[in-house]
PDB file of C-alpha atoms in Angstrom:
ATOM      1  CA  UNK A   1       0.000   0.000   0.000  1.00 44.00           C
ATOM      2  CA  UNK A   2       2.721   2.374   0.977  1.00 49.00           C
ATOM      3  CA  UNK A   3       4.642   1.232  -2.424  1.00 52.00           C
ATOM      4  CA  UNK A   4       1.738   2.550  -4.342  1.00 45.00           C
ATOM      5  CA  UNK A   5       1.008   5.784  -2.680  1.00 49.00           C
ATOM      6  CA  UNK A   6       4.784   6.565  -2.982  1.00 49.00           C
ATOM      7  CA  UNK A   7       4.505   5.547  -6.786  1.00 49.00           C
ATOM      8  CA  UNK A   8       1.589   7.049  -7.937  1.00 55.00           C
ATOM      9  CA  UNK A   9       2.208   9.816 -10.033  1.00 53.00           C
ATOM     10  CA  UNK A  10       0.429  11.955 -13.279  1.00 48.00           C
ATOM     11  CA  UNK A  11       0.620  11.454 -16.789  1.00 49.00           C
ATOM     12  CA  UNK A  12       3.088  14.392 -16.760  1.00 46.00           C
ATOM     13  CA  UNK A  13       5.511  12.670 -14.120  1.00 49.00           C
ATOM     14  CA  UNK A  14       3.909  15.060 -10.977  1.00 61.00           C
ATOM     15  CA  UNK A  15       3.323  13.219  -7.744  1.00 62.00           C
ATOM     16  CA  UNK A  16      -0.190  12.700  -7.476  1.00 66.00           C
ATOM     17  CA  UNK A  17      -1.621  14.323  -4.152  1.00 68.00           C
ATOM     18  CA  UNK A  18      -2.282  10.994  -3.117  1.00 77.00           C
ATOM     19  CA  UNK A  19       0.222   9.662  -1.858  1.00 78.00           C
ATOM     20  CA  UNK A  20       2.041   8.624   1.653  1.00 81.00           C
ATOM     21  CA  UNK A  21       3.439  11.818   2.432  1.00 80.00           C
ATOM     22  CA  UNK A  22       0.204  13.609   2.334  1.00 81.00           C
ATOM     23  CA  UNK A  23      -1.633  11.192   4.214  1.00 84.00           C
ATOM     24  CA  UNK A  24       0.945  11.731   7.139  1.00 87.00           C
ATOM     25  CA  UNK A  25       0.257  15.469   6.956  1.00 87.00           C
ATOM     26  CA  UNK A  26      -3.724  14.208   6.477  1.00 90.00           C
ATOM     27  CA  UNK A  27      -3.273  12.358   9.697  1.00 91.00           C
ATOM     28  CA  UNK A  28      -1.509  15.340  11.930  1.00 92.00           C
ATOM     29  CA  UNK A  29      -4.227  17.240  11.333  1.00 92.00           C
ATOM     30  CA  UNK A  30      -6.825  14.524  12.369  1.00 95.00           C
ATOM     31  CA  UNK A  31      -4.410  14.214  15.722  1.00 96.00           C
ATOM     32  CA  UNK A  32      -4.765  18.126  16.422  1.00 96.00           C
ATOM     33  CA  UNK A  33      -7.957  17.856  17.808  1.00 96.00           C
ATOM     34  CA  UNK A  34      -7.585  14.380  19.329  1.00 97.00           C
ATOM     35  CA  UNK A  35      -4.617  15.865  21.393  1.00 97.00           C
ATOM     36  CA  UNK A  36      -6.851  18.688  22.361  1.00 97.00           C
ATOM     37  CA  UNK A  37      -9.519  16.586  23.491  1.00 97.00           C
ATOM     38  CA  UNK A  38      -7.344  14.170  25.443  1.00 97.00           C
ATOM     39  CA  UNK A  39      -5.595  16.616  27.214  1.00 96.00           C
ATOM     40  CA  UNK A  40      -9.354  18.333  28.329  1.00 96.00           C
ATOM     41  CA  UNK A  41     -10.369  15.690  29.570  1.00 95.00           C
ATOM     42  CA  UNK A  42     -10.929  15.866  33.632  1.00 94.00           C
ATOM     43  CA  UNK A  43      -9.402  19.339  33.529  1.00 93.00           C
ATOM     44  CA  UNK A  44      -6.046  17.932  32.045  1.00 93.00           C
ATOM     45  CA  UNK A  45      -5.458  16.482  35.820  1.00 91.00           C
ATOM     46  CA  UNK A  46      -6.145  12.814  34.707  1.00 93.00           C
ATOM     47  CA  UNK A  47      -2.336  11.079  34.350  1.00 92.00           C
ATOM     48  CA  UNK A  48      -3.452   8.735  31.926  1.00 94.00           C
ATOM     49  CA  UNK A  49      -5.676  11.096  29.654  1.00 96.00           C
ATOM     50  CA  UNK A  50      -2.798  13.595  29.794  1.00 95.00           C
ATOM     51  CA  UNK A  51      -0.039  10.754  28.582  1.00 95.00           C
ATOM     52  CA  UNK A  52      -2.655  10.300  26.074  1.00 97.00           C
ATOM     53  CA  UNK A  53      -2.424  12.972  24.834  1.00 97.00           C
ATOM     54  CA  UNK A  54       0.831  13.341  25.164  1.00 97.00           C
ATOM     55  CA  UNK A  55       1.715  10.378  22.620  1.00 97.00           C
ATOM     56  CA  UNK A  56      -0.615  12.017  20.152  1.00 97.00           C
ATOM     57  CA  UNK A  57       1.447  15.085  19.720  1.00 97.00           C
ATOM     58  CA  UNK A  58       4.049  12.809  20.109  1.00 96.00           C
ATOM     59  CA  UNK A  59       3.272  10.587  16.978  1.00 95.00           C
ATOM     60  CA  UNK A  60       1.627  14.145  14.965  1.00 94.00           C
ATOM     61  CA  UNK A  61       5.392  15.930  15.795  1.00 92.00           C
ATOM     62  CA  UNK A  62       6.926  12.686  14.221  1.00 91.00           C
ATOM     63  CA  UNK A  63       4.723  12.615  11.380  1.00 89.00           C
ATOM     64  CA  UNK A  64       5.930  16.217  10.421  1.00 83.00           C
ATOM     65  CA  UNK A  65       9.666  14.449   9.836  1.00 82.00           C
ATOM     66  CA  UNK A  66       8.584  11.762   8.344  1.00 84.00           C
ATOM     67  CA  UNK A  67       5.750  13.248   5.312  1.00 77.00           C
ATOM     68  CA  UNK A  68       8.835  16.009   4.760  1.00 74.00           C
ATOM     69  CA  UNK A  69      11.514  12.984   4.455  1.00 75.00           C
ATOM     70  CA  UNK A  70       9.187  11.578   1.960  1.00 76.00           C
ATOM     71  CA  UNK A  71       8.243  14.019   0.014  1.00 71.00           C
ATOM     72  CA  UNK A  72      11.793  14.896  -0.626  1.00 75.00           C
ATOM     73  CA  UNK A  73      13.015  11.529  -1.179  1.00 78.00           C
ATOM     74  CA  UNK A  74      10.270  10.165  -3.496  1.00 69.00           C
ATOM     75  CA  UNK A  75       9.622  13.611  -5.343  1.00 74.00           C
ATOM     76  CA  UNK A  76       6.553  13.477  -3.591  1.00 72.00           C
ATOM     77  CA  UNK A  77       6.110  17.579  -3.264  1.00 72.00           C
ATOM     78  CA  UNK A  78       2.162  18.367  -4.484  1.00 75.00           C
ATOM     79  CA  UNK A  79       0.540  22.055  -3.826  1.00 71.00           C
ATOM     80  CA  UNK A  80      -1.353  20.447  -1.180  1.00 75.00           C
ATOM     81  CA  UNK A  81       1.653  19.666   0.650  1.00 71.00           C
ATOM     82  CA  UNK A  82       2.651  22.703   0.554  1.00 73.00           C
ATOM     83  CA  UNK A  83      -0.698  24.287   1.512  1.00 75.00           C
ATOM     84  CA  UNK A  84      -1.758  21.485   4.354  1.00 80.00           C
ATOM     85  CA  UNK A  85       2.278  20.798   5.425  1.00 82.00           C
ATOM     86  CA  UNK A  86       2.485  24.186   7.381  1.00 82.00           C
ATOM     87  CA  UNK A  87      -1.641  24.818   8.538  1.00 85.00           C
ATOM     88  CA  UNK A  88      -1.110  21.507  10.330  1.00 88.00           C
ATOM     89  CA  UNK A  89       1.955  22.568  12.192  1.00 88.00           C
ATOM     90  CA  UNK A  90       0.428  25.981  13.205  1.00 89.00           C
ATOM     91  CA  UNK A  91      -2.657  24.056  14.462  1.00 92.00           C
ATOM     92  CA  UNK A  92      -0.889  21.694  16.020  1.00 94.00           C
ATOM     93  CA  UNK A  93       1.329  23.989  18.111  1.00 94.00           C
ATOM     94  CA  UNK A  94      -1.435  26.561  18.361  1.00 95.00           C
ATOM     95  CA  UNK A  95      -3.753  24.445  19.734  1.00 96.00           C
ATOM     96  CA  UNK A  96      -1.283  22.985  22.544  1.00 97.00           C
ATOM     97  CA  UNK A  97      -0.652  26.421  23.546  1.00 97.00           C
ATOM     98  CA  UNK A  98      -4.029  27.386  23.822  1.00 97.00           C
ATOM     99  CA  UNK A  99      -5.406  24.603  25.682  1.00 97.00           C
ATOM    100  CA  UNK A 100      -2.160  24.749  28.303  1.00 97.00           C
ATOM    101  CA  UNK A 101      -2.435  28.509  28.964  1.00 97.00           C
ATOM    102  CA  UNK A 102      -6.539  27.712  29.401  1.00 96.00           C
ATOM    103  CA  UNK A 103      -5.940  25.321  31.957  1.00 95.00           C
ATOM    104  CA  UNK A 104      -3.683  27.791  33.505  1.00 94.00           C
ATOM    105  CA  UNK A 105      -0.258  26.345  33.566  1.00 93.00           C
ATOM    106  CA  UNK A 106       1.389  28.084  31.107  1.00 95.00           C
ATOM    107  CA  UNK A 107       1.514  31.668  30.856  1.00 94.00           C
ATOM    108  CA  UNK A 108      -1.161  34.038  28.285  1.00 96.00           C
ATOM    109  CA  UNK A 109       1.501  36.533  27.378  1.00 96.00           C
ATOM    110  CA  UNK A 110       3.705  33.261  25.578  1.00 96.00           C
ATOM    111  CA  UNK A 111       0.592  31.815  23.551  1.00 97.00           C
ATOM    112  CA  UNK A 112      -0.210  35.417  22.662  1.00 97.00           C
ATOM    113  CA  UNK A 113       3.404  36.037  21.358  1.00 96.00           C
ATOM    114  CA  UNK A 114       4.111  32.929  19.596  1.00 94.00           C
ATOM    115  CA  UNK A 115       0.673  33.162  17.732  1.00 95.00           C
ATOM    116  CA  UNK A 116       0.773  36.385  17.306  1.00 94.00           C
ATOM    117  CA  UNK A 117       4.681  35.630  15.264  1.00 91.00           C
ATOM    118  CA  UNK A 118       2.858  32.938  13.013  1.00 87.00           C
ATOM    119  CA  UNK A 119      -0.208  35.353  12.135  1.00 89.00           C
ATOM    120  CA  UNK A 120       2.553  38.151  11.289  1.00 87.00           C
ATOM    121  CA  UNK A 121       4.586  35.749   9.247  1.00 81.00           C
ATOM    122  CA  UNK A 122       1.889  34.151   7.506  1.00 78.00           C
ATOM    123  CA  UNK A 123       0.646  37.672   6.524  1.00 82.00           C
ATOM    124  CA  UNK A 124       3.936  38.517   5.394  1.00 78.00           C
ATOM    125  CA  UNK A 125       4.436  35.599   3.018  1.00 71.00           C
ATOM    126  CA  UNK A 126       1.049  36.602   1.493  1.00 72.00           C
ATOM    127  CA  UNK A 127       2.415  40.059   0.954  1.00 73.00           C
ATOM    128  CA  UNK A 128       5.930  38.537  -0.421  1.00 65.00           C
ATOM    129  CA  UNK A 129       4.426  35.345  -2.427  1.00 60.00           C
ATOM    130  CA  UNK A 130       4.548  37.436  -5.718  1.00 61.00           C
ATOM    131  CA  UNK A 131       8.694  37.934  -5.288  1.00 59.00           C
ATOM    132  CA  UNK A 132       9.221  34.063  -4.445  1.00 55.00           C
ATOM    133  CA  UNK A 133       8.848  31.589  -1.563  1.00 54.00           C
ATOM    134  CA  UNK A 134      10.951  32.267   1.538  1.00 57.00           C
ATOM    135  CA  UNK A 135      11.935  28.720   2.752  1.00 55.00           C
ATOM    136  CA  UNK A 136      12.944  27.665   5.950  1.00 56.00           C
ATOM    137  CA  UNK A 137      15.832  28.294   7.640  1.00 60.00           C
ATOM    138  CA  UNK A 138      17.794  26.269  10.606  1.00 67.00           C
ATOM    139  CA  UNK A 139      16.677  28.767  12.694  1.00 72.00           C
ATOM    140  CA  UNK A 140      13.277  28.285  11.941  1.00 74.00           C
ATOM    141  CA  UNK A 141      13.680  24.746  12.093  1.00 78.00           C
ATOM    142  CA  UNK A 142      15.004  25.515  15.773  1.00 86.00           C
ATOM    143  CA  UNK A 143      12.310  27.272  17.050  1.00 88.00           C
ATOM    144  CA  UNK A 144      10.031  24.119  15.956  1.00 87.00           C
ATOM    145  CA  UNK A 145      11.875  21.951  17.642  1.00 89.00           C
ATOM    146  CA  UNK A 146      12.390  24.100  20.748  1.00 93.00           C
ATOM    147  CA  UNK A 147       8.915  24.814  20.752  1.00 94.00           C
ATOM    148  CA  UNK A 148       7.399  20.503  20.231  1.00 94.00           C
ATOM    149  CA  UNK A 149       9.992  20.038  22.891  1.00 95.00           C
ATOM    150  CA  UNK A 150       8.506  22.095  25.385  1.00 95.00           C
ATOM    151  CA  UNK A 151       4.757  21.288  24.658  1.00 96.00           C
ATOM    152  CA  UNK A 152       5.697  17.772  25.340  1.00 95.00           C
ATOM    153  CA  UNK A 153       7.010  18.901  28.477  1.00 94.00           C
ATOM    154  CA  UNK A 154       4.520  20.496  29.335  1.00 95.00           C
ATOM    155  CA  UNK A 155       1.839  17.622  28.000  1.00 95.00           C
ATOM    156  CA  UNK A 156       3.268  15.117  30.431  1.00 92.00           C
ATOM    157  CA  UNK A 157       1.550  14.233  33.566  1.00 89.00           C
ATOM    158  CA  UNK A 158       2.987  15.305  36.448  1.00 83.00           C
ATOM    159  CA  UNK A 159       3.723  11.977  38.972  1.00 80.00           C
ATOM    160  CA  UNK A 160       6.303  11.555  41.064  1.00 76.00           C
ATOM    161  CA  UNK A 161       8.332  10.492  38.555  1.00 75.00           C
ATOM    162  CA  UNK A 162       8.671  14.042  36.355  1.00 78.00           C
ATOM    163  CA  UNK A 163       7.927  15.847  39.322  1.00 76.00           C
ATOM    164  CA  UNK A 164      11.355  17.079  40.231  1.00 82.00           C
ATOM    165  CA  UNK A 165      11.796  18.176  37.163  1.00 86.00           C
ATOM    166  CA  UNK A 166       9.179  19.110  35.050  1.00 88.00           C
ATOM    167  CA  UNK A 167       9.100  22.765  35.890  1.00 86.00           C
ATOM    168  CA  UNK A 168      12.062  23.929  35.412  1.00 89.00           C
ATOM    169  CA  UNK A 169      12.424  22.426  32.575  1.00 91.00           C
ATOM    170  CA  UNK A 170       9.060  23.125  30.927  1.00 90.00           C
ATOM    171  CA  UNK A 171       9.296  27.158  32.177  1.00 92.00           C
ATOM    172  CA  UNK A 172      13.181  26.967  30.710  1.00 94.00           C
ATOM    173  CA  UNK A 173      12.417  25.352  27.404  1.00 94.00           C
ATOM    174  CA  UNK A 174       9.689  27.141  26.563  1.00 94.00           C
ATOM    175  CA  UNK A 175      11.234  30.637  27.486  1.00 95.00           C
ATOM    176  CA  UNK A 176      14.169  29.972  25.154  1.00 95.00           C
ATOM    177  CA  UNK A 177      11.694  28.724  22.324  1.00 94.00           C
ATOM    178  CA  UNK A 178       9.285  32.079  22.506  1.00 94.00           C
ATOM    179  CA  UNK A 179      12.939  34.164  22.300  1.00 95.00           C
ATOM    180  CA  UNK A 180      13.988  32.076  19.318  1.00 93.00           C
ATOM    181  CA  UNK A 181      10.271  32.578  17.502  1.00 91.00           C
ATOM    182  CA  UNK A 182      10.536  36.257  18.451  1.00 92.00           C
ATOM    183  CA  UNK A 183      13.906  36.517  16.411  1.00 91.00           C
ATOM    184  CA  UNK A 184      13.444  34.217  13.553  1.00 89.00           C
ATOM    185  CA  UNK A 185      10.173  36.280  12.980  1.00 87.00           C
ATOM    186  CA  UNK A 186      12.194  39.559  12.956  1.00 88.00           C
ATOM    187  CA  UNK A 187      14.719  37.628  10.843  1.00 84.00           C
ATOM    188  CA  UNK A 188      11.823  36.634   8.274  1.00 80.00           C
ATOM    189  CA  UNK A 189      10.785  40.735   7.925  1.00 81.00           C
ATOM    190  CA  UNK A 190      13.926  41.384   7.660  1.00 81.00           C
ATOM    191  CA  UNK A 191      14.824  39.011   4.754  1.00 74.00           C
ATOM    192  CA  UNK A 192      11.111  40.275   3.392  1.00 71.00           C
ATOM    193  CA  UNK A 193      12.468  43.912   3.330  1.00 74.00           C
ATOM    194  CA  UNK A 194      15.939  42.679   2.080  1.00 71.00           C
ATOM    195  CA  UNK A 195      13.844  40.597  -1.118  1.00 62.00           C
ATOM    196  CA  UNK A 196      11.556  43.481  -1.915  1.00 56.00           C
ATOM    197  CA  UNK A 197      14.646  45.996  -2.590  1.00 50.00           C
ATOM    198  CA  UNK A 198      16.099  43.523  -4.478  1.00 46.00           C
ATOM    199  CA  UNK A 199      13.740  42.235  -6.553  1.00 50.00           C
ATOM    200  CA  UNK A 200      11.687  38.767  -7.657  1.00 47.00           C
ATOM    201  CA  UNK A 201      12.728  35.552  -6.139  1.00 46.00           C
ATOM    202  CA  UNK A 202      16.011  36.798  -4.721  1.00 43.00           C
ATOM    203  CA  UNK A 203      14.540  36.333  -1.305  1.00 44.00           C
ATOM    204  CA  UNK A 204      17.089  34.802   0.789  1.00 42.00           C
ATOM    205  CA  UNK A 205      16.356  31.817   3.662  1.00 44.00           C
ATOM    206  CA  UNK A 206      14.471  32.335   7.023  1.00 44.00           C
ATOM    207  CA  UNK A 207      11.185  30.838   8.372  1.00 46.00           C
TER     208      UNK A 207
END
């Protein structure tokens, strides 16, 4: 089954949307709001409901390595890809944010600023699209990694085992992640400025 998704292709030679890559990025958005539900459920103070929920953004964080691996690999890129690909990781990381500053054990002011980042910079490649894609950069791909890393810290229960722990690292990781997101964002309007005075598709890296 896999061997035919990853094989499937148009009369042209284009990978056909369906294929295995795009049904990983399918299935981390189906596991957005199955991680959001888990992690409601008793208030987020139920251990196992909050490990739950914990190995769903778990397994949706993996699938984001994975559908890009392939896609690469197998010359799997479609538009849909590259529409779905980064509206699943927003909702993904939005949504954890959300839900853990609602239940009160992560700060407002860090949802607000890391959202408010991905709403500037999505507005931004709108205004830039016509001069050329900006793709990511590695510090871009930091601050996703920073910031999955510190969800899941904050995702899992706290027993006596994470305890000790937990909130220091949680508060640490996620500190460092919201100043990474705050510069790659001013990185990405600056490289927006620098693309604009140059001209089309001379926009250089960022995220």
């Amino acid at each position: 089954m896999t061997s035919w998704l990853v094989a499937r292709r148009h009369a042209d030679g284009t990978a056909s949307a369906w294929n295995v890559a795009n049904a990983l990025t399918v299935l981390r958005v189906l596991l957005v709001p199955l991680m959001g539900a888990l992690l409601l459920v008793e208030g987020g103070q139920d251990a196992g409901w909050r490990l739950a929920a914990f190995a769903a953004f778990a397994v949706a964080i993996a699938t984001d390595k994975v559908d890009g691996d392939l896609a690469r690999r197998h010359d799997l890129v479609t538009d849909f890809g590259k529409l779905v690909d980064p509206i699943a990781d927003k909702a993904l990381i939005g949504t954890a944010l959300v839900l853990l500053s609602a239940l009160g054990e992560l700060p407002w002011w860090i949802t607000v600023v890391v959202l408010g980042r991905e709403l500037g910079v999505t507005l931004l490649r709108l205004v830039v699209i016509r001069r050329g894609v900006i793709p990511a950069s590695r510090g871009g791909k930091a601050k996703t990694v920073l910031q999955s890393l510190a969800i899941g810290v904050y995702l899992l229960p706290t027993v006596d085992a994470v305890a000790a722990w937990k909130p220091g690292l949680g508060l640490g990781l996620v500190l460092v992640a919201t100043l990474v997101t705050v510069v790659t964002g001013l990185d990405y309007l600056a490289s927006a400025v620098r693309g604009r005075r140059l001209g089309p598709r001379t926009l250089p890296p960022t995220s």
